[in-house]
């Protein structure tokens, strides 16, 4: 990766104003922590513009993403760059996430108004009295998976018994579900890194991934892989956007505008990704053109964003039955210890209406 050599604030203002001067491209830092600091510095500088823009009649809000800029955030950047948020009277600052960002905490204290997350984590947080409410789905199906080498004897989740699985810190509820469902007696967790380096060196290595990302790097290195989608086991959380209960109650019109513009952005991005991907690549130069193409095509072709309905009518929507099912799974795993009505963890108020 390349070092950070340009002023992020000046570069970002040029990008968002439509100036595509390549000499002003933000460079990646050499480690996730440095990249996080660099990108957060960019966003703080961007955030400093909010009050000035508010004088022009736009309502400033912040969206905290769950990772560095990538196609998995494409609809939000689409809505920002194409002006859909501004059409709704919003000035939206998109803050990049990373392994050291606690988005739910930032929402809870109103440091940001919206954040990306997952429905299982939202339910667990609400069970611990966090004032979170999910307001829209960003993915109808979860792209989390377990990746193995093509010749691995692991052909199904039952075959994980007797093996170690590399899992990211704080992301093991799905693993607890697998252990219980498939009665895995001799499987263990090991800490995952944020790369495929160990996987490439060890033919027996098994790791947690997103099918929209890590398989690209393995195949680029000439290593054939297979991925077992966790959603196919029945554990299938939504990827969501949350806000705080207080913000929802005090500013329902702002939430409605944000959701409406975001759904419009996602619908547009799935049809016309190229210029948005080019903008994302400037925000995160570590993303190569082939990698972005791989991620976008996985999102589109495996229906993660819009769901199985070819019309795209489910984009952004929730099914209450799925929330209830996820809640019951978490109760059975005892990661939720105090029963509550799962309907308080989400709202259907702002979602697209349909048949």
Coordinates of N, CA and C in Angstrom, one line a residue, residues 2-151:
X2 N 0.3 2.3 -0.4 CA 1.0 3.6 -0.5 C 0.8 4.5 0.7
X3 N 1.7 5.3 1.0 CA 1.6 6.2 2.2 C 0.7 7.3 1.9
X4 N 0.2 8.0 3.0 CA -0.7 9.1 2.9 C 0.1 10.4 2.6
X5 N 0.0 11.0 1.5 CA 0.8 12.1 1.1 C 0.1 13.4 0.8
X6 N -1.2 13.4 0.8 CA -2.0 14.5 0.4 C -2.9 15.0 1.6
X7 N -3.3 16.2 1.6 CA -4.2 16.7 2.6 C -5.6 16.1 2.4
X8 N -6.1 15.3 3.3 CA -7.4 14.6 3.1 C -8.5 15.6 2.9
X9 N -8.5 16.7 3.7 CA -9.6 17.7 3.7 C -9.7 18.3 2.3
X10 N -8.6 18.8 1.8 CA -8.5 19.5 0.5 C -8.9 18.5 -0.6
X11 N -8.4 17.3 -0.5 CA -8.8 16.3 -1.6 C -10.2 16.0 -1.5
X12 N -10.8 15.8 -0.4 CA -12.2 15.4 -0.3 C -13.1 16.5 -0.8
X13 N -12.8 17.7 -0.5 CA -13.6 18.8 -0.9 C -13.6 18.9 -2.5
X14 N -12.4 18.6 -3.1 CA -12.3 18.6 -4.5 C -13.2 17.5 -5.1
X15 N -13.1 16.3 -4.5 CA -13.9 15.1 -5.0 C -15.4 15.4 -4.9
X16 N -15.9 15.9 -3.7 CA -17.3 16.1 -3.5 C -17.8 17.3 -4.3
X17 N -16.9 18.2 -4.8 CA -17.4 19.3 -5.6 C -17.3 18.9 -7.1
X18 N -16.8 17.7 -7.4 CA -16.8 17.2 -8.8 C -15.4 17.3 -9.4
X19 N -14.4 17.8 -8.7 CA -13.1 18.0 -9.2 C -12.4 16.6 -9.2
X20 N -12.0 16.0 -10.2 CA -11.4 14.7 -10.3 C -9.9 14.7 -10.6
X21 N -9.3 15.8 -10.1 CA -7.8 15.9 -10.3 C -7.1 14.7 -9.7
X22 N -6.5 13.9 -10.5 CA -5.9 12.7 -10.1 C -4.7 13.0 -9.1
X23 N -4.1 14.1 -9.2 CA -2.9 14.4 -8.4 C -3.4 14.7 -6.9
X24 N -4.7 14.8 -6.7 CA -5.2 15.0 -5.3 C -5.7 13.8 -4.7
X25 N -5.5 12.6 -5.3 CA -6.0 11.4 -4.8 C -5.5 11.0 -3.4
X26 N -6.4 10.7 -2.5 CA -5.9 10.2 -1.2 C -5.3 8.9 -1.2
X27 N -4.1 8.8 -0.6 CA -3.4 7.5 -0.6 C -3.7 6.7 0.6
X28 N -3.6 5.4 0.5 CA -3.8 4.5 1.6 C -2.7 4.5 2.6
X29 N -3.0 4.2 3.9 CA -2.0 4.0 4.9 C -1.5 2.6 4.9
X30 N -0.4 2.3 5.5 CA 0.2 0.9 5.4 C -0.4 -0.1 6.4
X31 N -1.2 0.4 7.4 CA -1.9 -0.5 8.3 C -3.3 -0.1 8.5
X32 N -4.2 -1.1 8.9 CA -5.6 -0.7 9.1 C -5.7 0.4 10.1
X33 N -4.9 0.5 11.2 CA -5.1 1.5 12.2 C -4.7 2.9 11.6
X34 N -3.6 2.9 10.8 CA -3.2 4.2 10.2 C -4.2 4.6 9.1
X35 N -4.8 3.7 8.4 CA -5.8 4.0 7.4 C -7.0 4.6 8.1
X36 N -7.4 4.0 9.2 CA -8.6 4.5 10.0 C -8.3 5.9 10.4
X37 N -7.1 6.1 11.0 CA -6.8 7.5 11.5 C -6.9 8.5 10.3
X38 N -6.3 8.1 9.2 CA -6.2 9.0 8.0 C -7.6 9.3 7.5
X39 N -8.5 8.3 7.4 CA -9.8 8.5 6.9 C -10.7 9.2 7.9
X40 N -10.5 8.9 9.2 CA -11.3 9.7 10.1 C -10.9 11.1 10.2
X41 N -9.6 11.4 9.9 CA -9.2 12.8 9.8 C -9.8 13.5 8.7
X42 N -10.0 12.8 7.5 CA -10.7 13.3 6.4 C -12.1 13.6 6.7
X43 N -12.7 12.7 7.4 CA -14.2 12.9 7.7 C -14.4 14.0 8.8
X44 N -13.4 14.2 9.7 CA -13.6 15.3 10.6 C -13.5 16.6 9.9
X45 N -12.6 16.7 8.9 CA -12.5 17.9 8.1 C -13.7 18.2 7.3
X46 N -14.3 17.1 6.8 CA -15.5 17.2 6.0 C -16.6 17.6 7.0
X47 N -16.7 17.0 8.2 CA -17.7 17.4 9.1 C -17.7 18.8 9.5
X48 N -16.5 19.4 9.5 CA -16.4 20.8 9.8 C -17.1 21.7 8.9
X49 N -17.5 21.2 7.7 CA -18.3 22.0 6.7 C -19.8 22.0 7.0
X50 N -20.2 21.1 7.9 CA -21.6 20.9 8.1 C -22.4 22.2 8.4
X51 N -21.9 23.0 9.4 CA -22.6 24.1 9.9 C -22.7 25.2 8.8
X52 N -21.7 25.3 8.0 CA -21.8 26.3 6.9 C -22.8 25.9 5.9
X53 N -22.9 24.6 5.6 CA -23.8 24.1 4.6 C -25.3 24.2 5.2
X54 N -25.4 24.0 6.5 CA -26.7 24.1 7.1 C -27.4 25.4 6.9
X55 N -26.5 26.5 6.8 CA -27.1 27.8 6.5 C -27.7 27.9 5.1
X56 N -27.4 27.0 4.3 CA -28.0 26.9 2.9 C -29.3 26.1 2.9
X57 N -29.8 25.7 4.1 CA -31.0 25.0 4.2 C -31.0 23.5 4.3
X58 N -29.8 23.0 4.3 CA -29.6 21.5 4.3 C -29.4 21.1 5.8
X59 N -30.0 19.9 6.1 CA -29.9 19.4 7.4 C -28.6 18.5 7.5
X60 N -27.6 18.8 8.3 CA -26.4 17.9 8.3 C -26.7 16.7 9.2
X61 N -26.3 15.5 8.6 CA -26.3 14.2 9.3 C -25.1 13.5 8.9
X62 N -24.7 12.5 9.8 CA -23.5 11.7 9.5 C -23.9 10.2 9.4
X63 N -23.3 9.5 8.5 CA -23.5 8.0 8.4 C -22.2 7.4 8.6
X64 N -22.1 6.5 9.6 CA -20.9 5.7 10.0 C -21.0 4.4 9.2
X65 N -20.1 4.1 8.3 CA -20.1 2.8 7.6 C -19.4 1.8 8.5
X66 N -19.4 0.5 8.0 CA -18.8 -0.6 8.8 C -17.4 -0.9 8.4
X67 N -16.9 -0.3 7.3 CA -15.5 -0.6 6.9 C -15.0 0.6 6.0
X68 N -13.8 0.4 5.5 CA -13.3 1.4 4.6 C -14.2 1.5 3.3
X69 N -14.1 2.6 2.6 CA -15.0 2.7 1.4 C -14.9 1.6 0.4
X70 N -16.0 1.0 0.0 CA -16.0 -0.2 -0.9 C -17.4 -0.3 -1.5
X71 N -17.5 -1.2 -2.5 CA -18.8 -1.3 -3.2 C -19.9 -1.7 -2.3
X72 N -19.6 -2.4 -1.2 CA -20.7 -2.7 -0.2 C -21.3 -1.5 0.4
X73 N -20.8 -0.3 0.1 CA -21.4 1.0 0.5 C -21.9 1.8 -0.7
X74 N -21.9 1.2 -1.8 CA -22.1 1.9 -3.1 C -23.3 2.7 -3.1
X75 N -24.4 2.2 -2.6 CA -25.7 3.0 -2.7 C -25.7 4.3 -1.9
X76 N -24.9 4.3 -0.8 CA -24.8 5.5 0.0 C -24.0 6.6 -0.7
X77 N -22.9 6.1 -1.3 CA -22.1 7.1 -2.1 C -22.8 7.5 -3.3
X78 N -23.6 6.6 -3.9 CA -24.4 7.0 -5.1 C -25.4 8.1 -4.7
X79 N -26.1 8.0 -3.6 CA -27.0 9.0 -3.1 C -26.3 10.3 -2.8
X80 N -25.1 10.2 -2.3 CA -24.4 11.5 -2.0 C -23.9 12.1 -3.2
X81 N -23.2 11.4 -4.1 CA -22.6 12.0 -5.3 C -23.6 12.4 -6.3
X82 N -24.7 11.7 -6.5 CA -25.7 12.1 -7.5 C -26.7 13.1 -6.9
X83 N -26.5 13.5 -5.7 CA -27.3 14.6 -5.1 C -28.7 14.2 -4.6
X84 N -28.9 12.8 -4.4 CA -30.2 12.4 -3.9 C -30.4 12.9 -2.4
X85 N -29.4 12.9 -1.6 CA -29.5 13.4 -0.3 C -29.9 14.9 -0.3
X86 N -29.2 15.6 -1.2 CA -29.5 17.1 -1.3 C -30.9 17.3 -1.8
X87 N -31.4 16.4 -2.7 CA -32.7 16.6 -3.1 C -33.7 16.5 -2.0
X88 N -33.3 15.7 -0.9 CA -34.2 15.6 0.3 C -33.9 16.6 1.3
X89 N -33.0 17.6 1.0 CA -32.7 18.6 2.0 C -31.6 18.2 3.0
X90 N -30.9 17.1 2.7 CA -29.9 16.6 3.7 C -28.4 16.9 3.2
X91 N -27.6 17.2 4.1 CA -26.1 17.2 3.8 C -25.5 16.0 4.6
X92 N -25.2 14.9 3.9 CA -24.8 13.7 4.5 C -23.3 13.6 4.4
X93 N -22.6 13.4 5.5 CA -21.2 13.1 5.6 C -21.1 11.6 5.9
X94 N -20.4 10.9 5.0 CA -20.2 9.5 5.1 C -18.8 9.2 5.8
X95 N -18.8 8.6 7.0 CA -17.6 8.4 7.7 C -17.1 6.9 7.5
X96 N -15.9 6.7 7.1 CA -15.4 5.3 6.9 C -15.3 4.6 8.3
X97 N -15.6 3.3 8.3 CA -15.4 2.5 9.4 C -14.0 1.8 9.4
X98 N -13.9 0.7 10.1 CA -12.7 0.0 10.3 C -12.7 -0.9 11.5
X99 N -11.7 -1.7 11.7 CA -11.7 -2.6 12.9 C -11.7 -1.9 14.2
X100 N -11.5 -0.6 14.3 CA -11.4 0.0 15.6 C -12.6 1.0 15.8
X101 N -13.6 0.9 15.0 CA -14.7 1.9 15.1 C -15.9 1.1 15.7
X102 N -16.5 1.7 16.7 CA -17.7 1.2 17.4 C -18.9 2.0 17.0
X103 N -19.5 1.6 15.9 CA -20.5 2.4 15.3 C -21.8 2.5 16.2
X104 N -22.1 1.4 16.8 CA -23.4 1.5 17.7 C -23.2 2.4 18.8
X105 N -22.0 2.5 19.4 CA -21.8 3.4 20.5 C -21.9 4.9 20.0
X106 N -21.4 5.1 18.8 CA -21.4 6.5 18.2 C -22.8 6.9 18.0
X107 N -23.7 6.0 17.5 CA -25.1 6.3 17.3 C -25.8 6.5 18.6
X108 N -25.5 5.7 19.6 CA -26.1 5.8 20.9 C -25.9 7.2 21.6
X109 N -24.7 7.8 21.4 CA -24.4 9.1 22.0 C -24.6 10.2 21.0
X110 N -25.2 9.9 19.8 CA -25.5 10.9 18.8 C -24.2 11.6 18.2
X111 N -23.1 10.9 18.3 CA -21.9 11.4 17.6 C -22.1 11.3 16.1
X112 N -22.9 10.3 15.7 CA -23.4 10.1 14.3 C -24.9 9.9 14.4
X113 N -25.6 10.2 13.3 CA -27.1 9.9 13.3 C -27.5 8.6 12.8
X114 N -26.6 8.0 11.9 CA -26.9 6.7 11.3 C -25.6 5.9 11.3
X115 N -25.8 4.6 11.3 CA -24.6 3.7 11.2 C -25.0 2.4 10.6
X116 N -24.1 1.7 9.9 CA -24.3 0.4 9.4 C -24.1 -0.6 10.4
X117 N -24.8 -1.7 10.3 CA -24.7 -2.8 11.3 C -25.4 -4.1 10.8
X118 N -25.8 -5.0 11.7 CA -26.5 -6.2 11.3 C -27.6 -6.4 12.3
X119 N -28.6 -7.1 11.8 CA -29.8 -7.3 12.7 C -29.5 -8.1 13.9
X120 N -28.6 -9.1 13.8 CA -28.3 -9.9 15.0 C -27.6 -9.0 16.1
X121 N -26.7 -8.2 15.6 CA -26.0 -7.3 16.6 C -26.9 -6.2 17.1
X122 N -27.8 -5.7 16.3 CA -28.8 -4.8 16.8 C -29.6 -5.4 17.9
X123 N -30.1 -6.6 17.7 CA -30.9 -7.3 18.7 C -30.1 -7.5 20.0
X124 N -28.9 -8.0 19.9 CA -28.1 -8.2 21.1 C -27.8 -6.8 21.8
X125 N -27.6 -5.8 21.0 CA -27.4 -4.5 21.7 C -28.7 -4.0 22.4
X126 N -29.8 -4.1 21.8 CA -31.1 -3.7 22.4 C -31.3 -4.6 23.6
X127 N -30.9 -5.8 23.6 CA -31.0 -6.7 24.8 C -30.2 -6.2 25.9
X128 N -29.1 -5.5 25.6 CA -28.3 -4.9 26.6 C -28.6 -3.4 26.8
X129 N -29.8 -3.0 26.5 CA -30.4 -1.7 26.8 C -29.8 -0.6 25.9
X130 N -29.1 -0.9 24.8 CA -28.7 0.1 23.8 C -29.9 0.7 23.1
X131 N -29.9 2.0 22.9 CA -31.1 2.7 22.3 C -31.1 2.7 20.8
X132 N -30.9 1.5 20.2 CA -30.7 1.4 18.7 C -32.1 1.0 18.1
X133 N -32.3 1.5 16.9 CA -33.4 1.1 16.1 C -32.9 1.0 14.6
X134 N -33.2 -0.2 14.0 CA -32.8 -0.3 12.6 C -33.9 0.3 11.7
X135 N -33.5 1.1 10.7 CA -34.5 1.8 9.9 C -34.6 1.4 8.5
X136 N -33.6 0.6 8.0 CA -33.6 0.1 6.6 C -32.6 -1.1 6.5
X137 N -32.8 -1.9 5.6 CA -31.9 -3.0 5.2 C -31.0 -2.5 4.1
X138 N -29.7 -2.8 4.3 CA -28.7 -2.6 3.2 C -28.5 -3.8 2.4
X139 N -28.6 -5.0 3.1 CA -28.5 -6.3 2.4 C -29.7 -7.2 2.9
X140 N -30.3 -7.8 2.0 CA -31.4 -8.7 2.3 C -30.9 -10.1 2.8
X141 N -29.6 -10.4 2.4 CA -29.0 -11.6 2.7 C -27.6 -11.4 3.2
X142 N -27.1 -12.2 4.1 CA -25.8 -11.9 4.7 C -24.7 -12.6 3.9
X143 N -23.6 -11.8 3.5 CA -22.6 -12.4 2.7 C -21.5 -13.1 3.5
X144 N -21.6 -13.2 4.8 CA -20.6 -13.9 5.6 C -20.6 -15.4 5.2
X145 N -19.3 -15.9 5.3 CA -19.2 -17.3 4.9 C -17.9 -17.8 5.5
X146 N -17.7 -19.1 5.4 CA -16.5 -19.8 5.8 C -15.8 -20.2 4.5
X147 N -14.5 -19.8 4.3 CA -13.7 -20.1 3.1 C -12.7 -21.2 3.4
X148 N -12.7 -22.2 2.5 CA -11.8 -23.3 2.6 C -11.1 -23.5 1.2
X149 N -10.0 -24.2 1.2 CA -9.3 -24.5 -0.1 C -10.2 -25.4 -0.9
X150 N -10.0 -25.4 -2.2 CA -10.8 -26.2 -3.1 C -10.7 -27.7 -2.8
X151 N -9.6 -28.2 -2.4 CA -9.4 -29.6 -2.1 C -9.6 -29.9 -0.6

